[in-house]
Coordinates of C-alpha atoms in Angstrom, one line a residue:
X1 CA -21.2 0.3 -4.6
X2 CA -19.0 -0.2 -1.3
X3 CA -17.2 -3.3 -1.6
X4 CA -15.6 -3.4 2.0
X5 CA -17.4 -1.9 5.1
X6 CA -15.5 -1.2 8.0
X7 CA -17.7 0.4 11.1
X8 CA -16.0 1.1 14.8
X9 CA -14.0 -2.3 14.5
X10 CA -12.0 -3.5 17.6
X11 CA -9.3 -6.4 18.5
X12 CA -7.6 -6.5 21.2
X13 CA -4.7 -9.3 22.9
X14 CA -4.9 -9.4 26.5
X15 CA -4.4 -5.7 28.0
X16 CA -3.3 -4.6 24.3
X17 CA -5.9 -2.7 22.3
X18 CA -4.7 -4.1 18.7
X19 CA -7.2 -2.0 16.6
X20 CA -9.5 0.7 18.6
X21 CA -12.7 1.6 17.1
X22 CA -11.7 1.8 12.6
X23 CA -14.2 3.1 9.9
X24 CA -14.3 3.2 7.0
X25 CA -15.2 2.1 3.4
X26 CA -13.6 1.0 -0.3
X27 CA -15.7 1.4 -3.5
X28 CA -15.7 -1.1 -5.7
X29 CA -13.3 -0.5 -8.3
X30 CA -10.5 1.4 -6.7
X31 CA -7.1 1.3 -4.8
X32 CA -7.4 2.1 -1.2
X33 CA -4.5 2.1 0.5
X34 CA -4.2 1.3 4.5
X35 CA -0.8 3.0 5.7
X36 CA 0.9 2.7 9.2
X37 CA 3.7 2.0 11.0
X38 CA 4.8 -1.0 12.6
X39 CA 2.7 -2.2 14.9
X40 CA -0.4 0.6 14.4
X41 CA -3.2 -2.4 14.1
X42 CA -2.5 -2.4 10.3
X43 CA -2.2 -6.3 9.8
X44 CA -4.6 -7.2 12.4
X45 CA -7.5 -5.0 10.5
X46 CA -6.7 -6.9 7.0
X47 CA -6.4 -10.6 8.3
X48 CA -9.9 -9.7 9.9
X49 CA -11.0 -8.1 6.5
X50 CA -9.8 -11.2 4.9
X51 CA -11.4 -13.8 7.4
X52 CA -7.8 -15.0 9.3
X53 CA -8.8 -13.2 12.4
X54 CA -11.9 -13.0 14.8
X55 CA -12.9 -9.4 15.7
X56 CA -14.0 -8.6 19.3
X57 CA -16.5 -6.4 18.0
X58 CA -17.5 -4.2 15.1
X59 CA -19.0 -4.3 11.9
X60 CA -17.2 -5.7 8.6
X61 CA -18.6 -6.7 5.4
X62 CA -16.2 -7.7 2.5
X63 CA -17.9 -8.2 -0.5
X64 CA -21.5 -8.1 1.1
X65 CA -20.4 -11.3 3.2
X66 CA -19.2 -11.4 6.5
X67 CA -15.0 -12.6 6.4
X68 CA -15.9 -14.1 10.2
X69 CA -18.8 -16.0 9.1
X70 CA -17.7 -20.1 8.7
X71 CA -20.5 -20.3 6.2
X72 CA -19.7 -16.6 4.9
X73 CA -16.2 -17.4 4.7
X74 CA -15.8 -20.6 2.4
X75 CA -17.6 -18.4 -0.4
X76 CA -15.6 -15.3 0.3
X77 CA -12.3 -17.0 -0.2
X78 CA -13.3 -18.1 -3.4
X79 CA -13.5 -13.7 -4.8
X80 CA -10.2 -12.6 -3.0
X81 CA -6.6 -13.0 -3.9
X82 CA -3.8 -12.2 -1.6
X83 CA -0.9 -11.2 -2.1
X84 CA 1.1 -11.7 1.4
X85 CA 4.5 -10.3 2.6
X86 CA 5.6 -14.3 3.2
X87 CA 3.8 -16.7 1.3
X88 CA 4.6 -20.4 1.9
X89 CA 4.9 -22.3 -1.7
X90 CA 6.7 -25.6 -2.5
X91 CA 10.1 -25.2 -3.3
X92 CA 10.7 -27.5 -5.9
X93 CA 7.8 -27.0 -7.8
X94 CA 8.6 -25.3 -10.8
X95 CA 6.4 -21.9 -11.7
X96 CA 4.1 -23.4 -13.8
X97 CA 3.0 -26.2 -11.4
X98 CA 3.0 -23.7 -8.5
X99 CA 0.4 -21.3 -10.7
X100 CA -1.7 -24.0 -11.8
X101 CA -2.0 -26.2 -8.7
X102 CA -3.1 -22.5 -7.1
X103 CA -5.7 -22.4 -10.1
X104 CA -7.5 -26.3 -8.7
X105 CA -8.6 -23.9 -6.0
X106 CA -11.1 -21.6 -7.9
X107 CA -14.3 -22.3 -10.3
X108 CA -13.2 -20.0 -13.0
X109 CA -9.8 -19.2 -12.8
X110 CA -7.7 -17.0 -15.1
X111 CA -5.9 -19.1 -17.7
X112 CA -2.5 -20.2 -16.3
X113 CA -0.2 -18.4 -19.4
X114 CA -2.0 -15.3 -19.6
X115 CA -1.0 -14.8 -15.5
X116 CA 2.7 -15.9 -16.2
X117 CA 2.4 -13.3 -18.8
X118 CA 1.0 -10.5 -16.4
X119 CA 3.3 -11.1 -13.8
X120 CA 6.4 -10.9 -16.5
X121 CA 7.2 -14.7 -15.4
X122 CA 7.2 -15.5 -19.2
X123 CA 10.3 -17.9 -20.0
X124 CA 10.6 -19.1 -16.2
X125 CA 7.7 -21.6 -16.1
X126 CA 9.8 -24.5 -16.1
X127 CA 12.4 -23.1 -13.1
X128 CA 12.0 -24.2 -10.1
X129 CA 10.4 -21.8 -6.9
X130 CA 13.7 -22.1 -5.2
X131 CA 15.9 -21.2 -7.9
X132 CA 13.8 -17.9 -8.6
X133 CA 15.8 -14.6 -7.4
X134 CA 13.5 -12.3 -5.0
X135 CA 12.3 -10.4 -6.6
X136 CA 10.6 -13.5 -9.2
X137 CA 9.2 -14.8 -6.0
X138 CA 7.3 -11.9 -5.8
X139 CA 6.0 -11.4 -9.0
X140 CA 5.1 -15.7 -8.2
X141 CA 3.4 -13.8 -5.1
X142 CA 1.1 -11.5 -7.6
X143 CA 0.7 -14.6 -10.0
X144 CA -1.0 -16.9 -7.0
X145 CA -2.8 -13.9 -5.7
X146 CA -4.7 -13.4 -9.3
X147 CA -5.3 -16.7 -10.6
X148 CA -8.1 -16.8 -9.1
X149 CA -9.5 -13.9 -11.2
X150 CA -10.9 -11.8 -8.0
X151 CA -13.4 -9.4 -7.2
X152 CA -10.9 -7.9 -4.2
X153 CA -7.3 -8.1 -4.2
X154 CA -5.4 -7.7 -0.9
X155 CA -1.8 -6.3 -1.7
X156 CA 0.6 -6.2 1.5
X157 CA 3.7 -4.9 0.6
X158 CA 3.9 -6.1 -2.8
X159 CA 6.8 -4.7 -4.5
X160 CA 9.0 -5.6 -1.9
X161 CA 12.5 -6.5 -3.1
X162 CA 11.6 -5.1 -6.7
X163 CA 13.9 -2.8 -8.7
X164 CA 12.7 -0.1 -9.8
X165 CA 11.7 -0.7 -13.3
X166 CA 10.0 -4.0 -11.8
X167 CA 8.2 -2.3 -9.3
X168 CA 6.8 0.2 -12.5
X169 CA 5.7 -3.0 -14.2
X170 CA 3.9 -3.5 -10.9
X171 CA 2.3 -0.7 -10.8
X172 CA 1.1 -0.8 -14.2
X173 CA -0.3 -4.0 -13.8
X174 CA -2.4 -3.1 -10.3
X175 CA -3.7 -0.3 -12.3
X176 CA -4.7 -2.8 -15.1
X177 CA -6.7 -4.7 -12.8
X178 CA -8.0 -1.7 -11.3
X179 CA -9.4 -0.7 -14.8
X180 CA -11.1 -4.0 -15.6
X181 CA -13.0 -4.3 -12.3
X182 CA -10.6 -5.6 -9.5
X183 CA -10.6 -3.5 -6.3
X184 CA -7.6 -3.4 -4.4
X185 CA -6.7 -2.9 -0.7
X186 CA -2.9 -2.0 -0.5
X187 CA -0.6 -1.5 2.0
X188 CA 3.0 -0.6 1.6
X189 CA 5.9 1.3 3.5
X190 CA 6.9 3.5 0.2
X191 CA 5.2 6.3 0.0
X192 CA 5.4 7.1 -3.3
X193 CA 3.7 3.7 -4.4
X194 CA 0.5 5.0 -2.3
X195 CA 1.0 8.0 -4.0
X196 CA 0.9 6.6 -7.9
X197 CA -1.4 3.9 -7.5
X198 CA -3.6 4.8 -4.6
X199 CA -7.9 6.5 -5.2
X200 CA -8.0 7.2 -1.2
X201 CA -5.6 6.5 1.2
X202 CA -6.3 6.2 5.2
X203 CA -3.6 6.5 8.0
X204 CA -3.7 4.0 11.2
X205 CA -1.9 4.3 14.0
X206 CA -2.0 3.2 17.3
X207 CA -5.0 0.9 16.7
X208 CA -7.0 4.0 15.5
X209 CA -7.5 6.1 12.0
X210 CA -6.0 9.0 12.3
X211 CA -6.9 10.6 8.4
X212 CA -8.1 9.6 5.5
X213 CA -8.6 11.2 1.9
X214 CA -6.8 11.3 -1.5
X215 CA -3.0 11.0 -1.5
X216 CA -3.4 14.7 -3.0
X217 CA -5.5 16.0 0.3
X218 CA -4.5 13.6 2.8
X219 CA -3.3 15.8 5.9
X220 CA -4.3 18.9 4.1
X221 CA -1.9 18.6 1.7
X222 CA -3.5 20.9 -0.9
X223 CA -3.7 23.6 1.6
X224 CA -0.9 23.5 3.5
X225 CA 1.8 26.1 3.1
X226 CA 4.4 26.1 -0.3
X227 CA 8.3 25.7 0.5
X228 CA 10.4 27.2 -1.5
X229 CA 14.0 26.3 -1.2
X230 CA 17.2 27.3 -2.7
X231 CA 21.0 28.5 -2.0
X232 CA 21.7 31.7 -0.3
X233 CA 23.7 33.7 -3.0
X234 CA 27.3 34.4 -2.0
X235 CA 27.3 37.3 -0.1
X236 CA 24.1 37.8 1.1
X237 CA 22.7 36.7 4.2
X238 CA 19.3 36.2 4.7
X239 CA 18.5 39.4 6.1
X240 CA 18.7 40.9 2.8
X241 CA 16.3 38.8 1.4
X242 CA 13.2 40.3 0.1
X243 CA 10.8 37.5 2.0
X244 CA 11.4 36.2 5.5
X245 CA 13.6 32.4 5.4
X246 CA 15.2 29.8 7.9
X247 CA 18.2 28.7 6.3
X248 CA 18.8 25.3 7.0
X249 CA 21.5 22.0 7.1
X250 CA 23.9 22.7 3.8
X251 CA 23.6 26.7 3.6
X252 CA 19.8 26.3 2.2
X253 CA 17.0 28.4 2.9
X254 CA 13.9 28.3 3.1
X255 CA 10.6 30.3 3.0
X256 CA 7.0 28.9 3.4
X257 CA 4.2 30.8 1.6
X258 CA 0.5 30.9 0.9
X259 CA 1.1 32.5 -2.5
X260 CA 4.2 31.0 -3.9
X261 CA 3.6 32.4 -7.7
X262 CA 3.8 36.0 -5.9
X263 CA 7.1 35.0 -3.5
X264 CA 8.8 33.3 -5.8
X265 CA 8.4 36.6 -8.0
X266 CA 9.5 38.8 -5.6
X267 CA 12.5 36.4 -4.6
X268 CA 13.4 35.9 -8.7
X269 CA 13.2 39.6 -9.1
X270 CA 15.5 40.4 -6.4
X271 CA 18.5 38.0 -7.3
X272 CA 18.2 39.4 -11.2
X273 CA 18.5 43.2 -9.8
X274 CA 21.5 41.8 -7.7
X275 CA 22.6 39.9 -10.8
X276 CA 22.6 36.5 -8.3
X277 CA 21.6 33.0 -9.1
X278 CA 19.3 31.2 -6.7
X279 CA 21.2 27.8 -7.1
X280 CA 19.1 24.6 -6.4
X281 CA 15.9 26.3 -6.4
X282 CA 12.9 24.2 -5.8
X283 CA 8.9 24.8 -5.2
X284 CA 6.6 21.9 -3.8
X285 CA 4.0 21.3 -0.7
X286 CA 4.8 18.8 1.9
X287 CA 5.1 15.6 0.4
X288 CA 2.9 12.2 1.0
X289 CA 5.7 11.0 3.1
X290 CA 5.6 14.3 5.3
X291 CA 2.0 14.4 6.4
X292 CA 2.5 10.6 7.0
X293 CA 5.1 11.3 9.6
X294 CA 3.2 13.9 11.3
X295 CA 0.5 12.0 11.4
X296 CA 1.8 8.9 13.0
X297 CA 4.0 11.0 15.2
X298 CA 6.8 8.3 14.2
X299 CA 10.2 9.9 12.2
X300 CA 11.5 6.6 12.2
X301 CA 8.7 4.7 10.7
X302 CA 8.2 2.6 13.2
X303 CA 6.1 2.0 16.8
X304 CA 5.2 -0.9 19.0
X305 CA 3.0 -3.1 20.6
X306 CA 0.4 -4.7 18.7
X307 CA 2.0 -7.5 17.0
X308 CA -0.1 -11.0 18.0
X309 CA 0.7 -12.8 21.5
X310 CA 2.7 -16.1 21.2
X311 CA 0.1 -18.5 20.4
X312 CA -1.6 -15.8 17.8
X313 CA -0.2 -16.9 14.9
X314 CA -0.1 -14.2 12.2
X315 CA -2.3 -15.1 9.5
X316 CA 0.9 -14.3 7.3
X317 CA 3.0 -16.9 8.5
X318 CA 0.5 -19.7 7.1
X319 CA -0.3 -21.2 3.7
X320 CA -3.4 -19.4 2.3
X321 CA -5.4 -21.0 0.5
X322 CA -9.3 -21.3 -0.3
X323 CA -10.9 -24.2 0.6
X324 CA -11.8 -26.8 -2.3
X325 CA -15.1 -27.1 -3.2
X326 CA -16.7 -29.9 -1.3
X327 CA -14.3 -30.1 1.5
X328 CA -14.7 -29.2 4.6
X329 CA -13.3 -26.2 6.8

């Protein structure tokens, strides 16, 4: 069952062509994870997704309701949580009162301990927002983005400012909800989060997807060339090796191969004749982070030029949050 539906989507700002023609789909109960640089239409496509931002044209369904719908809408902000990279709270509110006032928003919300619990907030309910450290406000973030007990889960960038054991507990707790129904639409800028947590991953940039697949095949991962890496023996030079290498920054080499069980072989049996160690010797494919770069055509991580007008207020610079039942819009 296809919880989001995504077909030939487009926004644009003036002259600048935000998003340019997206597919594409997320089952229900998995991780998909949107990746892009800077600027590629990434936050446009989810504040549409998530009912903050007319489309110019397209198809969406979130849910089997559509997010631009006024009608639509209401009831669809009662089945999402979000967790946003900014998220405006009340200072000096203390954690509990933050979580539960969230919780007066929803019909059947989760019970307000058993979040604090989740979230590893346990012992902090009586401190106040402004007092918490950054990365507490975060896990606050996750808190406010599940009370509600959602179908869909938006996740933008949410281990920011985590340590690393934190940012575990994260991910253990995404894949918890994951297990017990929740789908989750993630973006992130650490590629190795996308790779642990994410079903399918898809790569925008420049307003348009450019792949999409596992984090295992994206890019042609599985089939791309093995690099084996490791110290040229003292010496040698690498005309004497038994395989053709670059040698690289640092005095490594390098040698690609579509059978690396036979080359490394051949390489292992040539430094034990020599009686040579092969010092900081390594096997892998190109990692997540690799194909991402190529496929953006961005080493730096970053591009330009979709970001809202002035006047176009990004959807994350608001206070989120669904409308009470019997109020108006």
């Amino acid at each position: 069952m296809r919880t989001v539906v995504v077909e030939d989507l487009r926004k644009s700002y003036g002259s600048v062509h935000a998003v340019q023609g997206v597919s594409f789909e997320v089952e229900q109960g998995e991780i998909f994870a949107l990746l892009g640089p800077n600027g590629a239409g990434k936050s446009t496509t989810l504040e549409i997704l998530e009912g903050f931002r007319k489309r110019d044209s397209g198809d969406v369904e979130v849910l089997g309701m559509d997010p631009g719908s006024r009608t639509e809408g209401r009831e669809l902000r009662e089945r999402i949580g979000l967790v946003l990279q900014d998220i405006a709270v009340e200072p000096y509110l203390t954690v509990r009162e933050t979580i539960a006032r969230a919780a007066g928003y929803y019909r059947a919300p989760r019970r307000v301990d058993e979040v604090i619990g989740l979230v590893d907030l346990a012992g902090k309910e009586k401190q106040k927002v402004r007092n918490l450290s950054g990365g507490q406000k975060r896990r606050l973030d996750l808190a406010l983005g599940m009370i509600g007990n959602p179908d869909l889960l938006f996740l933008d960038e949410p281990t920011t400012g985590f340590d690393p054991n934190a940012r575990r507990s994260a991910w253990d707790l995404v894949r918890r909800l994951r297990d017990t129904g929740t789908t989750v639409v993630l973006t992130t800028h650490y590629m190795e989060e996308a790779q642990q947590l994410a079903d399918r991953v898809a790569v925008i940039a420049a307003g348009r997807i450019v792949s999409e697949g596992t984090p295992a095949t994206l890019g042609g991962r599985d089939t791309a060339l093995a690099r084996l890496r490791f110290a040229l023996p003292a010496g040698c030079t690498a005309d004497d090796l038994p395989v053709s290498g670059a040698t690289e920054h640092e005095g490594l080499v390098t040698v690609e191969s579509a059978e690396p069980t036979e080359t490394l072989h051949r390489l292992t049996g040539w430094a034990l004749d020599r009686g040579a160690v092969l010092d900081r010797l390594s096997v892998d494919r190109p990692s997540l982070e690799d194909v991402y770069l190529q496929l953006t055509g961005e080493p730096g991580g970053e591009s330009g030029g979709t970001t809202p007008p002035a006047g176009g207020q990004s959807a994350t610079e608001a206070v989120r949050e669904p409308v009470r039942e019997g109020s108006t819009a």
